[in-house]
Every structure is written in structure tokens, then in C-alpha cells.
Coordinates of C-alpha atoms and ligand atoms in Angstrom, one line a residue:
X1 CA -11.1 -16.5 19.1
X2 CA -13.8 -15.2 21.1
X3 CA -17.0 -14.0 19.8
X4 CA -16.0 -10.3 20.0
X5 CA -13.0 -10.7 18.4
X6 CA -15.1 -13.5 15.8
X7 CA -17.5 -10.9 15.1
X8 CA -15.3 -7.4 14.8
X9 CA -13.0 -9.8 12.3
X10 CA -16.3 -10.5 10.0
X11 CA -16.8 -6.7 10.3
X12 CA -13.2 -5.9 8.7
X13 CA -12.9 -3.6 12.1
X14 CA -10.3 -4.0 14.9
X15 CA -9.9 -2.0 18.3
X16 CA -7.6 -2.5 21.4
X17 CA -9.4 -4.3 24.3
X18 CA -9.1 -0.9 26.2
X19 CA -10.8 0.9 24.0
X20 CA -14.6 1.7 25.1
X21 CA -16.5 0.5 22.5
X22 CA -14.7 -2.5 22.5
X23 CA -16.2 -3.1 25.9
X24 CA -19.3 -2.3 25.6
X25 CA -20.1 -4.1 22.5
X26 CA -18.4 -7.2 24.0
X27 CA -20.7 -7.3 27.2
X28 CA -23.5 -7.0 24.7
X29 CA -22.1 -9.9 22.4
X30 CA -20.8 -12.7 25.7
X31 CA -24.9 -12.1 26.6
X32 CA -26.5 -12.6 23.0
X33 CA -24.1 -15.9 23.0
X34 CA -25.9 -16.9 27.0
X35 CA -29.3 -15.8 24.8
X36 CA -28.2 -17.8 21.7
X37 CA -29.4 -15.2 19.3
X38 CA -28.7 -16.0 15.7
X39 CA -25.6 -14.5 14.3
X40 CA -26.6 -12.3 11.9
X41 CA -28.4 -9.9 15.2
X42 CA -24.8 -10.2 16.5
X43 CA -23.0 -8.3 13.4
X44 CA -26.1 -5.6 13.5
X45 CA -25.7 -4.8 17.5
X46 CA -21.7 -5.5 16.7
X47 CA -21.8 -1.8 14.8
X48 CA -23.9 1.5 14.6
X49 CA -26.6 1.8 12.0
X50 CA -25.2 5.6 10.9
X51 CA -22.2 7.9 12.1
X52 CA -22.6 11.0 11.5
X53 CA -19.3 13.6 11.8
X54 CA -19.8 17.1 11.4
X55 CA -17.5 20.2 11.3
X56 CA -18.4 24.2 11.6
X57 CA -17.0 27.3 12.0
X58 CA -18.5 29.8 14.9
X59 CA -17.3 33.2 15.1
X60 CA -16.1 34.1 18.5
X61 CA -16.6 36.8 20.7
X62 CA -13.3 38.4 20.0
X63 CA -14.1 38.2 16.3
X64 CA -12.0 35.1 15.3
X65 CA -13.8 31.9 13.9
X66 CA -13.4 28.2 15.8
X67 CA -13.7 24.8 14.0
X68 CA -15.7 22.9 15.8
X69 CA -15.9 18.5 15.7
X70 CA -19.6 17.3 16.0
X71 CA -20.4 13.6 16.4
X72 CA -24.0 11.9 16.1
X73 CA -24.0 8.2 16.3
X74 CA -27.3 6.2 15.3
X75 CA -26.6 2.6 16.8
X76 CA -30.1 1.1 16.2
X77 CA -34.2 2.0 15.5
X78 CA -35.7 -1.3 15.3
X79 CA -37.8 0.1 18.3
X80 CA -38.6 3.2 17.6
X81 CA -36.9 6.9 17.0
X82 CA -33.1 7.2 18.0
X83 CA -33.1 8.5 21.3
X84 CA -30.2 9.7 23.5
X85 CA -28.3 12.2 24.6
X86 CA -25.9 15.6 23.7
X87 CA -22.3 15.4 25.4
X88 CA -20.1 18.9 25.5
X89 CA -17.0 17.7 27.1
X90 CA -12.8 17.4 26.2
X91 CA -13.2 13.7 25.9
X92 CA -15.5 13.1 23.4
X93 CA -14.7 11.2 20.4
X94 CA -16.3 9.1 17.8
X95 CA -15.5 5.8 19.9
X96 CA -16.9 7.3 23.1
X97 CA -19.9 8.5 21.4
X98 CA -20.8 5.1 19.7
X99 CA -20.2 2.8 22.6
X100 CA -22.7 5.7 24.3
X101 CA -25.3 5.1 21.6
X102 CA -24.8 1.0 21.9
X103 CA -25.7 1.2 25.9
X104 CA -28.5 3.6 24.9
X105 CA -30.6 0.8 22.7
X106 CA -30.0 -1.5 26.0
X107 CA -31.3 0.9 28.0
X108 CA -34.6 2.2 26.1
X109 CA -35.0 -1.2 25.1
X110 CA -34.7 -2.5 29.2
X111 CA -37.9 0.1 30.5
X112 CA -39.4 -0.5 27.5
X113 CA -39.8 2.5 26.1
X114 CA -41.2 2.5 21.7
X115 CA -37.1 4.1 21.1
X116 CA -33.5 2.7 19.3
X117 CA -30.3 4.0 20.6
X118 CA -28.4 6.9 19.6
X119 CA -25.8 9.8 21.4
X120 CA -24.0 12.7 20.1
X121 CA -21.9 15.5 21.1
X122 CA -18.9 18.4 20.6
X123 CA -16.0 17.7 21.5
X124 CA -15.2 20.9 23.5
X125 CA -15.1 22.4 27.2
X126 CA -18.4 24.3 27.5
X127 CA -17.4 26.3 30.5
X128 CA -14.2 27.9 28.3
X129 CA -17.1 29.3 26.5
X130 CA -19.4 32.4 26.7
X131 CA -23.4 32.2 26.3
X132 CA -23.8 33.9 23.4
X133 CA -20.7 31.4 21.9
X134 CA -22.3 28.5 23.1
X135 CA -25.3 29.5 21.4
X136 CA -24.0 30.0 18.1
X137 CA -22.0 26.7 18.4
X138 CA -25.0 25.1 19.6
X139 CA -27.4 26.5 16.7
X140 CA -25.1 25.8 14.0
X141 CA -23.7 22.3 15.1
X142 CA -28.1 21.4 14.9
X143 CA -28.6 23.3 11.8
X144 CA -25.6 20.7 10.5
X145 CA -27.5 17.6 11.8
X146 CA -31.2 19.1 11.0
X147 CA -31.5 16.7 8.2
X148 CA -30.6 13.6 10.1
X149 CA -32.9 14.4 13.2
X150 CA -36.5 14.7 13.9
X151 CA -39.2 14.4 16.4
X152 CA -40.1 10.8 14.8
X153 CA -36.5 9.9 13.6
X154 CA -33.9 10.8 16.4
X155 CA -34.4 12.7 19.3
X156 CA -31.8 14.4 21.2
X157 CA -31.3 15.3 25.0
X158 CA -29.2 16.5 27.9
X159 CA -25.8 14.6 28.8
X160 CA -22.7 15.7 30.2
X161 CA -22.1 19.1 29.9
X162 CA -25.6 20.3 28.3
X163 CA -28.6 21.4 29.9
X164 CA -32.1 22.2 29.5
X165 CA -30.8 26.0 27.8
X166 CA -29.0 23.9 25.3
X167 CA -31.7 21.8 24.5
X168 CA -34.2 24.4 24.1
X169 CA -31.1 26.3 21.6
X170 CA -31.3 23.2 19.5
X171 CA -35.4 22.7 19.4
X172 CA -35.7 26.2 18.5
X173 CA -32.8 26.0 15.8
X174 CA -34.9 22.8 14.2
X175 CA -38.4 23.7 14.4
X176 CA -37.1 27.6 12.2
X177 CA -35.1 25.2 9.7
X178 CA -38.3 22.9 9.1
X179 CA -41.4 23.4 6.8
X180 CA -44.2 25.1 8.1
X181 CA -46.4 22.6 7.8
X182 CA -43.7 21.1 10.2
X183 CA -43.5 23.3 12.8
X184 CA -46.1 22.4 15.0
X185 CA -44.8 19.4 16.4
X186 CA -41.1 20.2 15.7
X187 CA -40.3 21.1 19.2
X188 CA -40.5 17.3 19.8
X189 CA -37.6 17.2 18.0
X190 CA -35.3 17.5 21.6
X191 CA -36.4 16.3 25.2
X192 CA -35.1 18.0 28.9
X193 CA -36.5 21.5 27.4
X194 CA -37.2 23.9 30.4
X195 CA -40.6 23.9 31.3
X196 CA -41.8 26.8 29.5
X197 CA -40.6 25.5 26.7
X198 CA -42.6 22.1 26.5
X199 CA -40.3 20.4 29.2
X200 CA -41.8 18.5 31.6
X201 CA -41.8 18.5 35.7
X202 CA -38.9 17.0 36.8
X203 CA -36.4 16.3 34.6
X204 CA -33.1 17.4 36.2
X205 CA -34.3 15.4 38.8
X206 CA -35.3 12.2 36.8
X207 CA -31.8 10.3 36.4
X208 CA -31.2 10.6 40.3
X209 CA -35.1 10.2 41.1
X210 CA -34.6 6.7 38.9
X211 CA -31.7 5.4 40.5
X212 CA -33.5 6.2 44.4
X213 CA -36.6 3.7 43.0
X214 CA -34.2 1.3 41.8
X215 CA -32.2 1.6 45.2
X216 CA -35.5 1.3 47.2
X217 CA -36.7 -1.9 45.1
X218 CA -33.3 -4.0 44.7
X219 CA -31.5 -2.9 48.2
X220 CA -33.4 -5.2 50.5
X221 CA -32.1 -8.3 48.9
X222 CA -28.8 -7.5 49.7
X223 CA -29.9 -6.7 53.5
X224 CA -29.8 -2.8 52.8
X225 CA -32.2 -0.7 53.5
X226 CA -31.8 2.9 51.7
X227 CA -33.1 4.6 54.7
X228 CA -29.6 3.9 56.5
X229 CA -27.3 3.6 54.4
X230 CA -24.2 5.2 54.2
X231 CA -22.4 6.2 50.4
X232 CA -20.1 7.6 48.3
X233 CA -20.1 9.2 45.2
X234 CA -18.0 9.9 42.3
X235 CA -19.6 13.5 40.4
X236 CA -21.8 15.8 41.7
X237 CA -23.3 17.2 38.5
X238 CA -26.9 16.8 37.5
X239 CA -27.0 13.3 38.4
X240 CA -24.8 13.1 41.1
X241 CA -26.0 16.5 43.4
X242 CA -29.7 15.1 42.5
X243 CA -29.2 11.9 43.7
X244 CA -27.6 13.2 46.9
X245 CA -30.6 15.4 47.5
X246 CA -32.9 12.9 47.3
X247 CA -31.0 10.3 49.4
X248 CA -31.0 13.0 51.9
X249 CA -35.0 13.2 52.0
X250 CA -34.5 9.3 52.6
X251 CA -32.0 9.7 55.4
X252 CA -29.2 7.9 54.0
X253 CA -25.9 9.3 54.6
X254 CA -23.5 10.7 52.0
X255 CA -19.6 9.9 53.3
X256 CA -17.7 11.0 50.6
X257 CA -17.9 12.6 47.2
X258 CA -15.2 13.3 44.6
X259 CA -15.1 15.1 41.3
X260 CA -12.8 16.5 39.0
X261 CA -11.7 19.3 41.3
X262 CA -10.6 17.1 44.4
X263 CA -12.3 14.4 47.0
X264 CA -14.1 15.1 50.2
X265 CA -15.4 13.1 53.5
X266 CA -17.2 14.1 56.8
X267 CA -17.9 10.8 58.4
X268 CA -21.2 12.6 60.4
X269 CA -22.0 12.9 57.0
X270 CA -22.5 15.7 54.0
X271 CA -25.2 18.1 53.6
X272 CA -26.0 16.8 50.1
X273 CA -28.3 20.5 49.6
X274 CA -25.5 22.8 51.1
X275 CA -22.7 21.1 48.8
X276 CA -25.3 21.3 45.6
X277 CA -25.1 25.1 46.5
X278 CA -21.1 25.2 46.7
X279 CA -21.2 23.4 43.6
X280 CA -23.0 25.4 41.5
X281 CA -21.0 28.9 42.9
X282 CA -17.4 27.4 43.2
X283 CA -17.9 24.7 40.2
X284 CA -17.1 21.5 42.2
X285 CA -16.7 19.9 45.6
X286 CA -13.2 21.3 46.5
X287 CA -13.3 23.6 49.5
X288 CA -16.2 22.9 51.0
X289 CA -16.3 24.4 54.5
X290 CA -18.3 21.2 56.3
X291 CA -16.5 18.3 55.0
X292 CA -12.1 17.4 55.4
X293 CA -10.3 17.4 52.0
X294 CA -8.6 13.4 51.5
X295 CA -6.7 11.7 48.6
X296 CA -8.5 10.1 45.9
X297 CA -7.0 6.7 47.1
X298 CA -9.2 7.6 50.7
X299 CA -11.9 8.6 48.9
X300 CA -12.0 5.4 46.8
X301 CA -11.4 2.9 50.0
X302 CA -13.2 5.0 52.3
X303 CA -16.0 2.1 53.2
X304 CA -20.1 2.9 52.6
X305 CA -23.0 0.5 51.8
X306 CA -23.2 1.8 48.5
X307 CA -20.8 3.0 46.0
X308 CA -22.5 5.2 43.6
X309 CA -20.4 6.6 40.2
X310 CA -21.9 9.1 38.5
X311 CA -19.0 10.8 36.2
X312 CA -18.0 9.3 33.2
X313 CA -16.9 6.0 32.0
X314 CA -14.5 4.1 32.7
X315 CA -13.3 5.3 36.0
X316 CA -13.5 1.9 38.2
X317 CA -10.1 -0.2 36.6
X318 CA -9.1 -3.0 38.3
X319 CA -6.7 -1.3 40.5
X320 CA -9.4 0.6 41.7
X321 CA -12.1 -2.0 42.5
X322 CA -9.3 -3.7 44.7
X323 CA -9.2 -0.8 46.6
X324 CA -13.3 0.0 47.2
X325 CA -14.8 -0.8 50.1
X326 CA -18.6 -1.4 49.8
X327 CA -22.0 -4.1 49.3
X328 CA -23.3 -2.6 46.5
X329 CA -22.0 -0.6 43.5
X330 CA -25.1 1.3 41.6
X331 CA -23.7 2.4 38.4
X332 CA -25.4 6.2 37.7
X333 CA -23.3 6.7 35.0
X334 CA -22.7 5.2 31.7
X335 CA -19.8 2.7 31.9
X336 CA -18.4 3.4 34.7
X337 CA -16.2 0.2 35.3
X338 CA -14.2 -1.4 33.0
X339 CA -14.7 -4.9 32.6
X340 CA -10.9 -6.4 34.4
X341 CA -12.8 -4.1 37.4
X342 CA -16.1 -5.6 37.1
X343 CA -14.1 -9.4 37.6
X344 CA -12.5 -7.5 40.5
X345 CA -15.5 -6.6 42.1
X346 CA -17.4 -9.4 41.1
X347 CA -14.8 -11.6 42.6
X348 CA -14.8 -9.7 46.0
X349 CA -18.5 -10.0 46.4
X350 CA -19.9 -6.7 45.7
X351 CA -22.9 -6.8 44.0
X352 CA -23.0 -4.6 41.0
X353 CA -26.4 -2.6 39.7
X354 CA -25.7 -2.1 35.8
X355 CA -26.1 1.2 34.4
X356 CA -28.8 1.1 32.0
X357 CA -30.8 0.4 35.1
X358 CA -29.9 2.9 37.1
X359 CA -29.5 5.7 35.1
X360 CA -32.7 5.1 33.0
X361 CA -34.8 7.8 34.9
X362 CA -33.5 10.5 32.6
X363 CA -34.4 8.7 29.1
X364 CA -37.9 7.9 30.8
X365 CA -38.8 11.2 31.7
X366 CA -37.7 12.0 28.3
X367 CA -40.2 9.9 27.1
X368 CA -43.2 11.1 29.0
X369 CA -42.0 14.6 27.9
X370 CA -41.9 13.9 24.1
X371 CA -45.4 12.0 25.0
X372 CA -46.9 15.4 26.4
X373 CA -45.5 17.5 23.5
X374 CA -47.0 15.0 20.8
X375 CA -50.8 15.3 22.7
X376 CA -50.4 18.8 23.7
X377 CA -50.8 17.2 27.5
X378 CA -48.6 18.4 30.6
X379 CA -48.6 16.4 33.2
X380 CA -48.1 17.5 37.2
X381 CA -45.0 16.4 38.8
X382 CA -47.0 13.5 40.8
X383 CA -47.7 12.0 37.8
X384 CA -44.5 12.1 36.4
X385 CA -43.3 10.6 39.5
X386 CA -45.7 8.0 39.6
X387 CA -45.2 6.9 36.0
X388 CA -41.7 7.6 36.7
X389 CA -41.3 4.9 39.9
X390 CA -44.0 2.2 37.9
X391 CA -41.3 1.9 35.0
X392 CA -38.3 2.1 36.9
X393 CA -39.6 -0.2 39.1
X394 CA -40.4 -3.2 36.3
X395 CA -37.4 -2.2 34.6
X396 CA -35.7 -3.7 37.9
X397 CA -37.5 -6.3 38.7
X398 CA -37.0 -7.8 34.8
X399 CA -33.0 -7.2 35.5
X400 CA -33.5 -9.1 38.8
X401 CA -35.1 -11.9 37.3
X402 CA -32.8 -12.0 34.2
X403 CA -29.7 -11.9 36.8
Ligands
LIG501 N1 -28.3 11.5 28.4 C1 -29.2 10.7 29.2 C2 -28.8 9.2 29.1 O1 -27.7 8.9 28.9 C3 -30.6 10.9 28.7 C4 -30.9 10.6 27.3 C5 -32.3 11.0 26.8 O2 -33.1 11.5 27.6 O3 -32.6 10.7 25.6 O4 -29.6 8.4 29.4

């Protein structure tokens, strides 16, 4: 038996080797058996600390009420505060959401920032909702959790399918529930608030931003240099269309993209600002004038210096990784290869950069932003960016040295 399978047994728990959290917490448990850790850390990373499930009604527009499924996972505060994100999106569920919370511990706990891991979510399509619905579901689903969150107890923030409105929704939702004497601080409560709302500069840039500094420190090793390379990438949301921006500034070029509405390539290369524009009016890459439509099975073995994900997990299988054609594989997003397609890659030489590297520029930012609120500071975007690049930049140079 390995020690996955050794430790879910002493656990009384069992789950497919498919199934996400299985992953995840196995990758965590093969390297605290390199690390030799003593057994008893082993059961407590093995399972989250609390999982919370909540359900509520919201009334409609057309006058009818909705049941809605709200998850928020706790995995561990040794740390500091729970700290992760808020997913609306179709495919969340309880696994999903605690294997999320397990890679957020890593990843605070990687950069070094005083947090524990945590994640949450609704399991729902926001864009089959109106504003004023996804208000009220987004009000009541915090007035559920106000008792289990708080700005020095667990912190919540953007993911998939939320946004800076949301965020500042839920802050204002807590900081009316709490005591007056409360108050005060209670915004803290929620990070990636718009700026006039205690956010700070730059964070719907911050998760792309961190991925360019890791790309600029960890590329030369493998011979790249970011200023010339050539990509792909897989999402062009908030992490995707920002880190196409800003490779852009560098002058890398973007080859292909793909999301959930089709697969593009212009082999001149993409205007990574003119497609965030399509995006945002169309809602994804499809029929964008500058670029030829191709086949997913193109876009994946269409060949780039870097292969950047930046959806959601689990897309890379095996079958996939035989099929990708680059040097380097920066995971943006959380999970994005399975592990039979990590031994693929792996095995074919590509040289994988692990998510809760790459995508820690959002969680960081948070940081500095729930910083700023808790000394009534704000800080210019320089130094955000500066504080930003000196933490990404360790954060990568401990994973190189660990590697
Ligand atoms: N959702 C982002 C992540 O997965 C940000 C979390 C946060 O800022 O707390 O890292």
C-alpha cells in the first residue's frame, strides 16, 4: 500500500485515484515521505481542519425562490488566518473545493505569507444570473458563513467566476452583520475589493503579474528568454487575458489560446489587448477577427516555448501531455495536470513550473491588501509591484533550490 492509500485507510476515508482531492493530497503526502515528516503531520495535511456546507434560498427576479449549495473548506491555520479564494462555477463541489483549499496552505505557506489554506464557492453559473440575483445570492450565501469567517479567522477572495463587485458584496454583507465595536476593521474580512472600497492597486493584475516574475527568474535556466518566446494558453479570464497583456509589454508572442468557447492561432502572433477586448464583449475567444479558428487537438500540439494553463484543473490527462508540444509548462492555474500527465510530460522532457508558484501573485497581493486595510495604509502601484516581484521572486528561487 502506498502512503496515500496508508494514510486515507487510517482516516476511515476512500476516493477513486481520479478524483481531485485524491491527487492533490497524494503529491503532498509522496513529498512529506522525501521530507520524512513524522506521521501524525501526514494524517493532519491528509484531511481539512473544517467543511463547512451551506444551503439558501434567494428569491429570483421573476418572483420564484432558488436553493442554492455553498461550500467553505478550512484545510489548515497553523500559519495564520484561512486565506483563499470564492469559486461561482457548474463544477464546483465539496471535493473540488477541498483539494483547492489543500494547494492553498502550500501556496501561502511557499511565499511565506503569516496565512493557512482555505477555498469556497457556489456551485452555480454566474453568468445565467442577473446583478441584482447575484447580489442577493451573494449577501445571503456570506450572511450563512458570517460566523465562520473573519478578518483574523478566514479571509476570502476572488476565484473563478467572482470578481472584485463580489467581493466588495460579501465585505459589506460582514462588516453590517458584525458588532459595532467590530466594524472598523471588518472590511478586512475579504481581499480583491475594488479600490474604492479598501482594494489595493493591482489586483486583477497580480496572478498574471506573478507568473511574468516567475517566468523572468526561472526561464533562463531552461535557455528561454521571456522576451522571445512564443506561447500558448488555455483561459483567457482574469488570469489568462492579464498574463497575455503583460507578456505582450515583454514581447513575447502569444500563438494560440483556447477556452471554453473554441481554440484560436495566428502564427504572426495575437494581440493579447485586442482579444482581452473581444473577450470581455463576446464572452470568449471564438470569433476573433485577427486570429484562424483550429481544433482543440491543434491547439494543444500546436508547438510554443511555453505552455501556459490557466483554466481549471485537471485539463492536461495523459493523452493530452503526449500530444503538447513545448520546453516549459508554467501552471497558472490550480491543478491543471493530472498526475498520469505530469509522468507524461515529465518523461518527454518538459520542465514543469508547479502552480502554487506561479499563480501565487493573486494570494500576495491579497496579502499586502489586507496589510493596508489593518494600518489604514494604501500603497501606490510601484510598491505593490515591487513588493510584489521581491516575494515572487524568493518564492522561486526556494522552489528551484528545493527542485
Ligand atoms: N483565488 C486565488 C488563488 O487561488 C486568490 C486567493 C486569495 O487571494 O486569497 O490563489
Amino acid at each position: 500500500m502506498d502512503i496515500t492509500q496508508t494514510i486515507f485507510k487510517e482516516l476511515d476515508v476512500s476516493y477513486g485515484s481520479d478524483n481531485v482531492y485524491y491527487q492533490i493530497i497524494s503529491a503532498i503526502l509522496e513529498s512529506s515521505e522525501r521530507l520524512q515528516l513524522p506521521h501524525h503531520l501526514k494524517l493532519l495535511m491528509a484531511q481539512p481542519k473544517n467543511e463547512i456546507i451551506v444551503h439558501f434560498p434567494v428569491r429570483l427576479d421573476d418572483g420564484t425562490y432558488r436553493l442554492f449549495k455553498g461550500y467553505r473548506v478550512q484545510h489548515n491555520n497553523v500559519l495564520g488566518p484561512y486565506k483563499g479564494g470564492m469559486r461561482y462555477h457548474r463544477s464546483v463541489s465539496l471535493d473540488h473545493v477541498k483539494a483547492l483549499a489543500a494547494i492553498m496552505t502550500m501556496k501561502t505557506a511557499l511565499v511565506r505569507l503569516p496565512y493557512g489554506g482555505a477555498k469556497g464557492g457556489i456551485k452555480v453559473d454566474p453568468h445565467a444570473l442577473s446583478h441584482d440575483e447575484l447580489m442577493r445570492m451573494t449577501r445571503r450565501f456570506t450572511s450563512a458563513l458570517c460566523p465562520n469567517i473573519g478578518p483574523d479567522y478566514d479571509i476570502p477572495a476572488p476565484d473563478v467566476g467572482t470578481n472584485a463587485q463580489i467581493m466588495a458584496w460579501m465585505a459589506d454583507t460582514y462588516v453590517n452583520l458584525s458588532e459595532p465595536e467590530n466594524r472598523l476593521g471588518g472590511i478586512s474580512v475579504v481581499t480583491g475589493k475594488p479600490i474604492e472600497y479598501g482594494g489595493p492597486q493591482g489586483r486583477d493584475k497580480a496572478t498574471g503579474q506573478g507568473l511574468v516574475y516567475v517566468l523572468d527568474e526561472l526561464l533562463p535556466e531552461t535557455g528561454l528568454d521571456v522576451r522571445s518566446i512564443s506561447y500558448s494558453l488555455i483561459g483567457y479570464g482574469n488570469v489568462g487575458s492579464w498574463t497575455g497583456r503583460l507578456l505582450q509589454e515583454r514581447g513575447a508572442k502569444l500563438l494560440a489560446v483556447m477556452d471554453h468557447t473554441g481554440a484560436i492561432h495566428h502564427a504572426a502572433g495575437i494581440d493579447a489587448t485586442a482579444l482581452a477586448r473581444h473577450v470581455e464583449t463576446t464572452g470568449g475567444v471564438a470569433g476573433f477577427a485577427s486570429a484562424d479558428s483550429i481544433t482543440t487537438d491543434e491547439f494543444y500540439a500546436t508547438k510554443v516555448d511555453v505552455f501556459i494553463p490557466a483554466a481549471l484543473e485537471q485539463m492536461i490527462t495523459e493523452e493530452k501531455a503526449a500530444i503538447i508540444q513545448c520546453r516549459v509548462l508554467a501552471e497558472a492555474a490550480n491543478a491543471p495536470v493530472t498526475p498520469a500527465g505530469e509522468r507524461a510530460l515529465l518523461a518527454r522532457g518538459i520542465a514543469i513550473l508547479p502552480a502554487i508558484l506561479c499563480n501565487a501573485g493573486g494570494v500576495t497581493v491579497s496579502f499586502f491588501e489586507w496589510k493596508q486595510n489593518r494600518q489604514s495604509e494604501s500603497w501606490d502601484a510601484a510598491t505593490v509591484d515591487r513588493e510584489l516581484k521581491r516575494l515572487m521572486v524568493a518564492a522561486a528561487q526556494r522552489v528551484r533550490a528545493s527542485a
